[in-house]
């Protein structure tokens, strides 16, 4: 048994992970599994770069926005350079010939959680003395607003102030049990088999990855988007996947708040963003909150039902300051009762351990993620739950120090778990990036 091997994690080691994952303009999440630039990863990475390489921090964001479509959509992956080590690549997405897509960079045709509004706002303190920051902000600010406008205008069919996601990869929590019922009931009689094309399950332990049956469904959705020419109205009319997600909408609110602050700093009119935001905050509390269980749940627009599964995304309204103090208290009860089996568990499991779909080793079905922990830390601190917040910070740092900069971690303590706790991709950029933010910036936001 490997027993608690403490790796000497120095800040230099962590910076080196980001340096080694740098590819002339952008940072990849991890060389083995993710060889391109990912959307919300780029946000967390840019934040860390703002502490030690400010030119690069701006370049990271600029490169992500090179992939932005004319309608404002910010893709989930920018394929800046060719790499055959990933599936599905540009040949599957077929976005290059679209009228709307970026003409300078190939990309996927779906998006990811909108983090840039709050990320740029958190970068502001460190960056404001950089001679090019203001000019940079003036250029990037309208692009982030255009992304939010795209979401409000194209992903909110009932004008509720809540935007929907059209693929599990848009959620950021790709393998969450929230999507199981959709994939189980999906008609795949015309779907193609893609098992032989996959790379992910050959690069890391296949038992920790989604099944081939799941991948068939993920690609079937993309084939449908291609058939619809990525027209959102056609997709909304014909796709089985239409979900209003708690994490995604909470990120939108947090980023709206970030944009409002930055817009004021730039002397811009922010009324449009304030109006969006008020509506979304209210709608999250009206539609996602369940009083009986004291928790926030995603909503499936296709079947017009809540998805009654407790996952860590349900805590994200804390990060965005959406919950009332009573709601925050109920969330805390859920955190301690359902997300840690005993006090030796690491916070915060990505799925409640009392859910039938809980699995401590499968990604987004149980393992701890450093980005979720970082957002939860800020949320709990904001509501005054300092002790639990500090515990989450300590757990996050300890996991990275003891096991390395992995993509996700088994929440169980050794003894209950196998030796291996760090899982998925190694030398993972956002785990390094947010550890650095924990160290360099004590300010709660
Ligand atoms: C995984 C995560 C997703 C992340 C991507 C790249 O697919 O689920 O959120 O953006 O890896 O790191």
CSV table of C-alpha atoms and ligand atoms in Angstrom, one decimal:
chain,number,residue,atom,x,y,z
A,1,UNK,CA,0.0,0.0,0.0
A,2,UNK,CA,1.3,3.4,-1.0
A,3,UNK,CA,0.2,5.0,2.4
A,4,UNK,CA,0.1,8.7,2.7
A,5,UNK,CA,3.0,9.7,0.5
A,6,UNK,CA,3.3,13.4,1.1
A,7,UNK,CA,4.5,15.1,-2.1
A,8,UNK,CA,6.3,18.2,-1.5
A,9,UNK,CA,4.0,20.7,-3.2
A,10,UNK,CA,5.7,24.0,-3.5
A,11,UNK,CA,4.2,27.0,-5.1
A,12,UNK,CA,6.9,26.8,-7.7
A,13,UNK,CA,5.8,23.3,-8.6
A,14,UNK,CA,2.2,24.5,-9.0
A,15,UNK,CA,3.3,27.4,-11.2
A,16,UNK,CA,5.4,24.9,-13.2
A,17,UNK,CA,2.3,22.8,-13.9
A,18,UNK,CA,0.7,25.9,-15.5
A,19,UNK,CA,4.0,26.8,-17.3
A,20,UNK,CA,4.3,23.3,-18.7
A,21,UNK,CA,0.7,23.3,-19.8
A,22,UNK,CA,1.2,26.6,-21.7
A,23,UNK,CA,1.0,26.3,-25.5
A,24,UNK,CA,1.9,29.8,-26.9
A,25,UNK,CA,-1.1,31.8,-26.0
A,26,UNK,CA,-3.2,29.5,-23.9
A,27,UNK,CA,-3.0,26.8,-21.2
A,28,UNK,CA,-4.3,23.3,-21.7
A,29,UNK,CA,-6.1,21.6,-18.8
A,30,UNK,CA,-3.9,18.5,-18.9
A,31,UNK,CA,-1.5,17.1,-21.5
A,32,UNK,CA,-2.8,13.6,-21.3
A,33,UNK,CA,-6.6,14.0,-21.6
A,34,UNK,CA,-7.3,17.6,-22.6
A,35,UNK,CA,-4.9,19.0,-25.3
A,36,UNK,CA,-6.8,22.1,-26.2
A,37,UNK,CA,-8.1,25.3,-24.5
A,38,UNK,CA,-11.3,24.8,-22.5
A,39,UNK,CA,-13.6,27.6,-21.7
A,40,UNK,CA,-14.2,27.7,-17.9
A,41,UNK,CA,-10.8,26.1,-17.3
A,42,UNK,CA,-9.3,29.2,-19.1
A,43,UNK,CA,-11.0,31.5,-16.6
A,44,UNK,CA,-9.6,29.7,-13.5
A,45,UNK,CA,-6.2,29.5,-15.1
A,46,UNK,CA,-6.2,33.2,-16.1
A,47,UNK,CA,-6.9,34.1,-12.5
A,48,UNK,CA,-3.9,32.2,-11.2
A,49,UNK,CA,-1.7,33.7,-14.0
A,50,UNK,CA,-2.7,37.2,-12.8
A,51,UNK,CA,-0.6,36.6,-9.6
A,52,UNK,CA,2.6,35.7,-11.4
A,53,UNK,CA,2.5,36.3,-15.2
A,54,UNK,CA,0.1,39.2,-16.0
A,55,UNK,CA,0.8,39.4,-19.7
A,56,UNK,CA,0.0,35.7,-20.0
A,57,UNK,CA,-3.2,36.2,-17.9
A,58,UNK,CA,-4.5,38.6,-20.5
A,59,UNK,CA,-3.4,36.4,-23.4
A,60,UNK,CA,-5.2,33.4,-21.9
A,61,UNK,CA,-8.5,35.3,-21.9
A,62,UNK,CA,-7.8,36.8,-25.3
A,63,UNK,CA,-7.2,33.4,-26.9
A,64,UNK,CA,-10.4,32.0,-25.5
A,65,UNK,CA,-12.4,34.9,-27.0
A,66,UNK,CA,-10.7,34.3,-30.4
A,67,UNK,CA,-13.1,31.4,-30.6
A,68,UNK,CA,-16.2,33.4,-29.9
A,69,UNK,CA,-19.0,33.1,-32.5
A,70,UNK,CA,-20.6,36.1,-34.2
A,71,UNK,CA,-23.8,35.5,-32.2
A,72,UNK,CA,-21.8,35.8,-28.9
A,73,UNK,CA,-21.6,32.1,-28.1
A,74,UNK,CA,-18.3,31.2,-26.4
A,75,UNK,CA,-17.4,27.7,-27.3
A,76,UNK,CA,-16.5,25.0,-24.7
A,77,UNK,CA,-13.3,24.1,-26.5
A,78,UNK,CA,-11.0,26.2,-28.8
A,79,UNK,CA,-9.0,23.9,-31.1
A,80,UNK,CA,-6.1,26.4,-31.6
A,81,UNK,CA,-3.8,23.7,-32.9
A,82,UNK,CA,-4.3,20.2,-34.3
A,83,UNK,CA,-4.0,17.3,-32.0
A,84,UNK,CA,-5.2,13.7,-32.7
A,85,UNK,CA,-5.2,12.7,-29.0
A,86,UNK,CA,-8.8,13.8,-28.4
A,87,UNK,CA,-12.2,12.7,-29.4
A,88,UNK,CA,-14.5,14.4,-30.6
A,89,UNK,CA,-12.3,16.7,-32.6
A,90,UNK,CA,-13.3,19.4,-35.2
A,91,UNK,CA,-14.3,16.7,-37.8
A,92,UNK,CA,-17.2,15.7,-35.6
A,93,UNK,CA,-18.3,19.2,-34.6
A,94,UNK,CA,-18.2,20.5,-38.2
A,95,UNK,CA,-18.5,24.1,-37.2
A,96,UNK,CA,-15.9,25.7,-39.5
A,97,UNK,CA,-18.3,26.2,-42.4
A,98,UNK,CA,-21.0,27.9,-40.3
A,99,UNK,CA,-21.9,31.5,-40.9
A,100,UNK,CA,-21.7,32.3,-37.2
A,101,UNK,CA,-18.5,30.5,-36.1
A,102,UNK,CA,-15.2,32.1,-35.5
A,103,UNK,CA,-13.1,32.5,-38.6
A,104,UNK,CA,-9.8,32.5,-36.8
A,105,UNK,CA,-10.1,29.3,-34.6
A,106,UNK,CA,-11.9,26.0,-34.9
A,107,UNK,CA,-14.2,25.2,-32.0
A,108,UNK,CA,-16.9,23.0,-30.7
A,109,UNK,CA,-20.5,24.2,-31.1
A,110,UNK,CA,-21.6,24.3,-27.5
A,111,UNK,CA,-20.6,26.4,-24.5
A,112,UNK,CA,-19.6,26.0,-20.8
A,113,UNK,CA,-20.4,27.8,-17.5
A,114,UNK,CA,-20.0,31.6,-17.9
A,115,UNK,CA,-17.1,32.4,-15.5
A,116,UNK,CA,-15.3,35.3,-17.2
A,117,UNK,CA,-17.4,38.1,-15.6
A,118,UNK,CA,-16.4,37.1,-12.0
A,119,UNK,CA,-12.9,36.0,-13.0
A,120,UNK,CA,-12.1,39.3,-14.6
A,121,UNK,CA,-13.5,41.1,-11.6
A,122,UNK,CA,-11.3,39.0,-9.2
A,123,UNK,CA,-8.3,39.8,-11.4
A,124,UNK,CA,-8.9,43.5,-11.2
A,125,UNK,CA,-7.0,44.1,-7.9
A,126,UNK,CA,-3.8,42.5,-9.1
A,127,UNK,CA,-4.1,43.8,-12.7
A,128,UNK,CA,-5.3,47.4,-12.3
A,129,UNK,CA,-1.7,48.7,-12.2
A,130,UNK,CA,-0.7,46.9,-15.4
A,131,UNK,CA,-0.3,49.6,-18.1
A,132,UNK,CA,-2.5,47.6,-20.6
A,133,UNK,CA,-5.2,46.3,-18.3
A,134,UNK,CA,-7.7,49.1,-18.8
A,135,UNK,CA,-7.4,48.9,-22.6
A,136,UNK,CA,-7.6,45.1,-22.4
A,137,UNK,CA,-10.8,45.3,-20.2
A,138,UNK,CA,-12.4,47.8,-22.6
A,139,UNK,CA,-11.9,45.3,-25.4
A,140,UNK,CA,-12.9,42.2,-23.5
A,141,UNK,CA,-15.9,43.6,-21.5
A,142,UNK,CA,-18.3,43.9,-24.5
A,143,UNK,CA,-17.4,40.3,-25.6
A,144,UNK,CA,-18.3,38.9,-22.2
A,145,UNK,CA,-21.6,40.9,-22.3
A,146,UNK,CA,-22.2,39.6,-25.8
A,147,UNK,CA,-21.8,36.0,-24.5
A,148,UNK,CA,-24.4,36.7,-21.7
A,149,UNK,CA,-26.7,38.4,-24.2
A,150,UNK,CA,-26.4,35.3,-26.4
A,151,UNK,CA,-27.5,33.1,-23.5
A,152,UNK,CA,-30.5,35.4,-22.5
A,153,UNK,CA,-31.7,35.7,-26.1
A,154,UNK,CA,-31.2,32.2,-27.3
A,155,UNK,CA,-31.3,29.9,-24.3
A,156,UNK,CA,-34.3,31.2,-22.4
A,157,UNK,CA,-37.4,30.2,-24.5
A,158,UNK,CA,-39.9,31.2,-21.9
A,159,UNK,CA,-38.2,34.5,-21.0
A,160,UNK,CA,-37.9,33.3,-17.4
A,161,UNK,CA,-34.4,34.7,-16.7
A,162,UNK,CA,-33.1,31.1,-16.6
A,163,UNK,CA,-30.9,29.8,-19.4
A,164,UNK,CA,-30.8,26.2,-20.5
A,165,UNK,CA,-27.9,23.9,-21.5
A,166,UNK,CA,-28.2,21.6,-24.5
A,167,UNK,CA,-25.5,19.0,-23.7
A,168,UNK,CA,-24.0,17.5,-20.6
A,169,UNK,CA,-20.6,19.0,-21.7
A,170,UNK,CA,-22.1,22.5,-21.4
A,171,UNK,CA,-22.7,21.9,-17.7
A,172,UNK,CA,-19.0,21.6,-16.8
A,173,UNK,CA,-20.2,18.7,-14.6
A,174,UNK,CA,-20.1,16.3,-17.6
A,175,UNK,CA,-20.7,12.9,-16.0
A,176,UNK,CA,-23.2,14.1,-13.3
A,177,UNK,CA,-26.1,11.7,-12.5
A,178,UNK,CA,-28.4,14.7,-13.4
A,179,UNK,CA,-28.4,13.7,-17.0
A,180,UNK,CA,-28.9,9.9,-16.5
A,181,UNK,CA,-32.7,10.0,-17.1
A,182,UNK,CA,-32.2,11.9,-20.4
A,183,UNK,CA,-29.7,9.4,-21.7
A,184,UNK,CA,-31.7,6.4,-20.5
A,185,UNK,CA,-34.8,7.5,-22.4
A,186,UNK,CA,-33.1,8.8,-25.5
A,187,UNK,CA,-34.0,7.2,-28.8
A,188,UNK,CA,-30.7,6.0,-30.3
A,189,UNK,CA,-32.1,3.8,-33.1
A,190,UNK,CA,-30.3,6.1,-35.6
A,191,UNK,CA,-27.2,6.8,-33.5
A,192,UNK,CA,-23.8,5.7,-34.7
A,193,UNK,CA,-21.4,3.7,-32.7
A,194,UNK,CA,-18.3,5.7,-31.7
A,195,UNK,CA,-16.6,3.3,-29.2
A,196,UNK,CA,-13.7,2.7,-31.5
A,197,UNK,CA,-13.0,6.5,-31.9
A,198,UNK,CA,-12.7,7.2,-28.2
A,199,UNK,CA,-9.3,8.3,-26.7
A,200,UNK,CA,-10.2,9.1,-23.1
A,201,UNK,CA,-10.9,5.5,-22.0
A,202,UNK,CA,-7.5,4.4,-23.4
A,203,UNK,CA,-5.6,7.2,-21.6
A,204,UNK,CA,-7.0,6.8,-18.0
A,205,UNK,CA,-8.7,3.9,-16.2
A,206,UNK,CA,-11.8,3.1,-18.4
A,207,UNK,CA,-13.8,2.1,-15.3
A,208,UNK,CA,-13.7,5.7,-14.2
A,209,UNK,CA,-14.9,7.1,-17.5
A,210,UNK,CA,-18.4,7.2,-19.1
A,211,UNK,CA,-19.5,4.0,-20.9
A,212,UNK,CA,-19.5,3.6,-24.6
A,213,UNK,CA,-23.3,3.6,-24.5
A,214,UNK,CA,-23.1,7.1,-22.9
A,215,UNK,CA,-20.6,8.3,-25.5
A,216,UNK,CA,-22.9,7.1,-28.2
A,217,UNK,CA,-25.6,9.5,-26.8
A,218,UNK,CA,-23.2,12.4,-26.4
A,219,UNK,CA,-22.2,12.2,-30.0
A,220,UNK,CA,-25.7,11.6,-31.1
A,221,UNK,CA,-26.6,15.0,-29.6
A,222,UNK,CA,-23.7,16.6,-31.6
A,223,UNK,CA,-24.9,15.0,-34.8
A,224,UNK,CA,-28.3,16.5,-34.1
A,225,UNK,CA,-26.8,20.0,-33.6
A,226,UNK,CA,-24.9,19.6,-36.9
A,227,UNK,CA,-28.2,18.6,-38.6
A,228,UNK,CA,-29.8,21.7,-37.2
A,229,UNK,CA,-26.9,23.9,-38.4
A,230,UNK,CA,-26.4,24.8,-34.7
A,231,UNK,CA,-29.6,26.9,-34.8
A,232,UNK,CA,-30.8,27.2,-31.2
A,233,UNK,CA,-34.5,27.4,-32.0
A,234,UNK,CA,-34.3,24.2,-34.1
A,235,UNK,CA,-32.3,22.5,-31.4
A,236,UNK,CA,-34.8,23.5,-28.7
A,237,UNK,CA,-37.6,22.2,-30.8
A,238,UNK,CA,-36.1,18.8,-31.5
A,239,UNK,CA,-33.5,17.8,-28.9
A,240,UNK,CA,-34.2,15.6,-25.9
A,241,UNK,CA,-31.6,17.5,-23.8
A,242,UNK,CA,-32.9,20.9,-22.5
A,243,UNK,CA,-31.9,21.5,-18.9
A,244,UNK,CA,-31.9,24.6,-16.7
A,245,UNK,CA,-28.9,23.9,-14.5
A,246,UNK,CA,-28.2,25.4,-11.0
A,247,UNK,CA,-24.4,25.7,-11.4
A,248,UNK,CA,-24.6,27.2,-14.9
A,249,UNK,CA,-27.2,29.8,-13.9
A,250,UNK,CA,-25.4,30.6,-10.6
A,251,UNK,CA,-22.2,31.2,-12.5
A,252,UNK,CA,-24.2,33.5,-14.8
A,253,UNK,CA,-25.4,35.5,-11.8
A,254,UNK,CA,-21.9,35.7,-10.2
A,255,UNK,CA,-20.5,36.8,-13.6
A,256,UNK,CA,-23.3,39.4,-14.0
A,257,UNK,CA,-22.3,40.9,-10.7
A,258,UNK,CA,-18.7,40.9,-11.8
A,259,UNK,CA,-19.6,42.7,-15.0
A,260,UNK,CA,-21.7,45.3,-13.2
A,261,UNK,CA,-18.7,46.2,-11.0
A,262,UNK,CA,-16.3,46.2,-13.9
A,263,UNK,CA,-18.7,48.2,-16.1
A,264,UNK,CA,-18.9,50.9,-13.4
A,265,UNK,CA,-15.2,51.0,-13.2
A,266,UNK,CA,-15.1,51.5,-17.0
A,267,UNK,CA,-17.9,54.2,-16.8
A,268,UNK,CA,-20.2,52.1,-18.9
A,269,UNK,CA,-24.0,51.8,-18.6
A,270,UNK,CA,-24.8,48.5,-16.8
A,271,UNK,CA,-28.6,48.7,-16.7
A,272,UNK,CA,-29.1,45.9,-19.1
A,273,UNK,CA,-26.9,43.5,-17.0
A,274,UNK,CA,-28.6,44.6,-13.8
A,275,UNK,CA,-32.0,43.8,-15.3
A,276,UNK,CA,-30.9,40.4,-16.4
A,277,UNK,CA,-29.5,39.7,-13.1
A,278,UNK,CA,-32.5,40.6,-10.9
A,279,UNK,CA,-34.6,38.3,-13.0
A,280,UNK,CA,-32.2,35.4,-12.8
A,281,UNK,CA,-31.7,35.7,-9.0
A,282,UNK,CA,-35.5,35.6,-8.5
A,283,UNK,CA,-36.0,32.8,-10.9
A,284,UNK,CA,-33.4,30.6,-9.3
A,285,UNK,CA,-35.0,31.0,-6.0
A,286,UNK,CA,-38.5,30.4,-7.4
A,287,UNK,CA,-37.9,27.5,-9.7
A,288,UNK,CA,-34.8,25.6,-8.4
A,289,UNK,CA,-35.4,25.9,-4.6
A,290,UNK,CA,-37.2,23.0,-2.8
A,291,UNK,CA,-38.4,24.0,0.6
A,292,UNK,CA,-39.0,20.5,1.9
A,293,UNK,CA,-35.5,19.3,1.3
A,294,UNK,CA,-33.8,22.7,1.7
A,295,UNK,CA,-31.9,22.4,-1.6
A,296,UNK,CA,-31.6,23.7,-5.1
A,297,UNK,CA,-32.3,21.3,-8.0
A,298,UNK,CA,-31.9,21.5,-11.8
A,299,UNK,CA,-35.0,21.6,-14.0
A,300,UNK,CA,-35.6,19.5,-17.1
A,301,UNK,CA,-37.5,21.8,-19.6
A,302,UNK,CA,-38.2,18.9,-22.0
A,303,UNK,CA,-40.3,17.0,-19.5
A,304,UNK,CA,-41.2,20.0,-17.4
A,305,UNK,CA,-39.9,18.5,-14.1
A,306,UNK,CA,-37.3,19.1,-11.5
A,307,UNK,CA,-34.4,16.7,-11.4
A,308,UNK,CA,-34.5,15.6,-7.8
A,309,UNK,CA,-30.9,14.6,-7.3
A,310,UNK,CA,-28.6,16.3,-4.8
A,311,UNK,CA,-25.3,17.2,-6.3
A,312,UNK,CA,-22.8,19.8,-5.3
A,313,UNK,CA,-24.0,22.2,-8.0
A,314,UNK,CA,-27.0,22.8,-5.6
A,315,UNK,CA,-24.6,24.8,-3.4
A,316,UNK,CA,-23.5,27.2,-6.1
A,317,UNK,CA,-26.3,29.8,-5.3
A,318,UNK,CA,-24.2,30.5,-2.1
A,319,UNK,CA,-21.2,31.5,-4.3
A,320,UNK,CA,-23.4,33.9,-6.3
A,321,UNK,CA,-25.1,35.3,-3.1
A,322,UNK,CA,-28.5,34.2,-4.3
A,323,UNK,CA,-29.6,32.3,-1.2
A,324,UNK,CA,-31.4,34.0,1.8
A,325,UNK,CA,-29.8,33.4,5.2
A,326,UNK,CA,-32.5,30.7,5.9
A,327,UNK,CA,-31.8,29.0,2.6
A,328,UNK,CA,-28.0,29.1,3.4
A,329,UNK,CA,-28.7,27.5,6.7
A,330,UNK,CA,-30.6,24.6,5.1
A,331,UNK,CA,-27.8,24.2,2.5
A,332,UNK,CA,-25.3,23.8,5.4
A,333,UNK,CA,-27.4,21.1,7.0
A,334,UNK,CA,-27.4,19.2,3.6
A,335,UNK,CA,-23.7,19.7,3.3
A,336,UNK,CA,-22.9,18.1,6.6
A,337,UNK,CA,-25.6,15.4,6.5
A,338,UNK,CA,-25.5,14.2,2.9
A,339,UNK,CA,-22.1,15.1,1.5
A,340,UNK,CA,-19.8,13.6,4.2
A,341,UNK,CA,-20.5,10.2,5.7
A,342,UNK,CA,-18.4,10.9,8.7
A,343,UNK,CA,-16.0,13.6,9.9
A,344,UNK,CA,-13.0,12.0,8.2
A,345,UNK,CA,-14.4,12.5,4.8
A,346,UNK,CA,-13.0,15.2,2.6
A,347,UNK,CA,-15.4,17.9,1.6
A,348,UNK,CA,-17.1,18.3,-0.7
A,349,UNK,CA,-18.3,15.2,-2.6
A,350,UNK,CA,-19.7,16.1,-6.0
A,351,UNK,CA,-22.8,14.0,-5.4
A,352,UNK,CA,-24.6,13.3,-2.0
A,353,UNK,CA,-23.4,9.9,-0.7
A,354,UNK,CA,-27.0,9.0,0.0
A,355,UNK,CA,-28.0,9.2,-3.7
A,356,UNK,CA,-28.1,5.8,-5.4
A,357,UNK,CA,-25.9,7.1,-8.2
A,358,UNK,CA,-23.1,8.1,-5.8
A,359,UNK,CA,-19.7,6.7,-6.8
A,360,UNK,CA,-16.6,8.0,-5.1
A,361,UNK,CA,-14.4,7.2,-8.1
A,362,UNK,CA,-16.5,8.3,-11.1
A,363,UNK,CA,-16.1,11.8,-12.2
A,364,UNK,CA,-18.9,14.2,-11.1
A,365,UNK,CA,-20.7,11.3,-9.3
A,366,UNK,CA,-18.9,11.6,-6.0
A,367,UNK,CA,-15.2,12.8,-6.3
A,368,UNK,CA,-14.1,16.2,-4.9
A,369,UNK,CA,-13.3,18.9,-7.4
A,370,UNK,CA,-11.1,21.8,-6.5
A,371,UNK,CA,-13.0,24.4,-8.5
A,372,UNK,CA,-16.3,23.5,-6.8
A,373,UNK,CA,-14.6,23.6,-3.4
A,374,UNK,CA,-13.1,27.0,-4.2
A,375,UNK,CA,-16.5,28.4,-5.1
A,376,UNK,CA,-18.1,26.8,-2.0
A,377,UNK,CA,-15.4,28.2,0.2
A,378,UNK,CA,-16.2,31.7,-1.0
A,379,UNK,CA,-19.9,31.1,-0.7
A,380,UNK,CA,-19.8,29.7,2.8
A,381,UNK,CA,-17.4,32.5,3.9
A,382,UNK,CA,-19.8,35.1,2.5
A,383,UNK,CA,-22.7,33.8,4.5
A,384,UNK,CA,-20.5,33.7,7.7
A,385,UNK,CA,-20.0,29.9,7.8
A,386,UNK,CA,-16.3,30.4,8.4
A,387,UNK,CA,-15.5,27.2,10.1
A,388,UNK,CA,-17.0,25.0,7.4
A,389,UNK,CA,-15.4,27.2,4.7
A,390,UNK,CA,-12.0,26.9,6.3
A,391,UNK,CA,-12.5,23.1,6.5
A,392,UNK,CA,-13.2,23.1,2.7
A,393,UNK,CA,-10.1,25.1,2.0
A,394,UNK,CA,-8.0,22.9,4.2
A,395,UNK,CA,-9.3,19.7,2.6
A,396,UNK,CA,-8.7,21.1,-0.9
A,397,UNK,CA,-5.1,22.0,-0.2
A,398,UNK,CA,-4.4,18.8,1.7
A,399,UNK,CA,-5.7,16.7,-1.2
A,400,UNK,CA,-3.4,18.5,-3.6
A,401,UNK,CA,-0.4,18.4,-1.2
A,402,UNK,CA,-0.8,14.7,-0.4
A,403,UNK,CA,-1.8,13.2,-3.7
A,404,UNK,CA,-0.7,15.6,-6.4
A,405,UNK,CA,-2.5,18.0,-8.7
A,406,UNK,CA,-5.2,15.7,-10.0
A,407,UNK,CA,-8.4,16.4,-11.8
A,408,UNK,CA,-10.6,15.1,-8.9
A,409,UNK,CA,-10.2,13.1,-5.7
A,410,UNK,CA,-11.9,10.3,-3.8
A,411,UNK,CA,-13.8,11.9,-0.9
A,412,UNK,CA,-13.3,9.0,1.5
A,413,UNK,CA,-10.4,8.8,3.9
A,414,UNK,CA,-7.8,6.1,3.5
A,415,UNK,CA,-8.9,2.9,5.1
A,416,UNK,CA,-12.4,3.4,3.6
A,417,UNK,CA,-10.9,4.1,0.2
A,418,UNK,CA,-8.2,2.4,-1.8
A,419,UNK,CA,-4.7,3.9,-1.8
A,420,UNK,CA,-5.3,5.9,-4.8
A,421,UNK,CA,-7.2,9.1,-4.1
A,422,UNK,CA,-6.1,11.5,-7.0
A,423,UNK,CA,-8.1,10.4,-10.0
A,424,UNK,CA,-8.5,11.4,-13.7
A,425,UNK,CA,-6.0,13.6,-15.4
A,426,UNK,CA,-2.7,14.4,-13.5
A,427,UNK,CA,-0.9,17.8,-13.6
A,428,UNK,CA,-4.3,19.3,-13.9
A,429,UNK,CA,-4.3,23.1,-14.5
A,430,UNK,CA,-7.3,24.4,-12.5
A,431,UNK,CA,-6.4,22.3,-9.4
A,432,UNK,CA,-3.0,24.1,-9.4
A,433,UNK,CA,-4.5,27.5,-10.3
A,434,UNK,CA,-7.1,27.6,-7.5
A,435,UNK,CA,-4.6,26.3,-4.9
A,436,UNK,CA,-2.6,29.4,-5.9
A,437,UNK,CA,-5.6,31.6,-5.5
A,438,UNK,CA,-6.2,30.1,-2.0
A,439,UNK,CA,-2.7,31.1,-1.1
A,440,UNK,CA,-2.3,34.5,-2.8
A,441,UNK,CA,-5.7,36.0,-2.2
A,442,UNK,CA,-7.6,36.0,1.2
A,443,UNK,CA,-10.3,38.3,0.1
A,444,UNK,CA,-13.8,36.7,0.1
A,445,UNK,CA,-15.8,37.7,-3.0
B,1,LIG,C1,-13.8,17.6,-17.8
B,1,LIG,C2,-14.7,18.4,-16.9
B,1,LIG,C3,-14.9,19.8,-17.5
B,1,LIG,C4,-13.6,20.4,-17.9
B,1,LIG,C5,-12.8,19.5,-18.8
B,1,LIG,C6,-11.4,20.1,-19.1
B,1,LIG,O1,-14.4,17.2,-18.9
B,1,LIG,O2,-15.9,17.8,-16.6
B,1,LIG,O3,-15.7,20.6,-16.6
B,1,LIG,O4,-13.8,21.7,-18.4
B,1,LIG,O5,-12.6,18.3,-18.2
B,1,LIG,O6,-10.7,20.2,-17.9
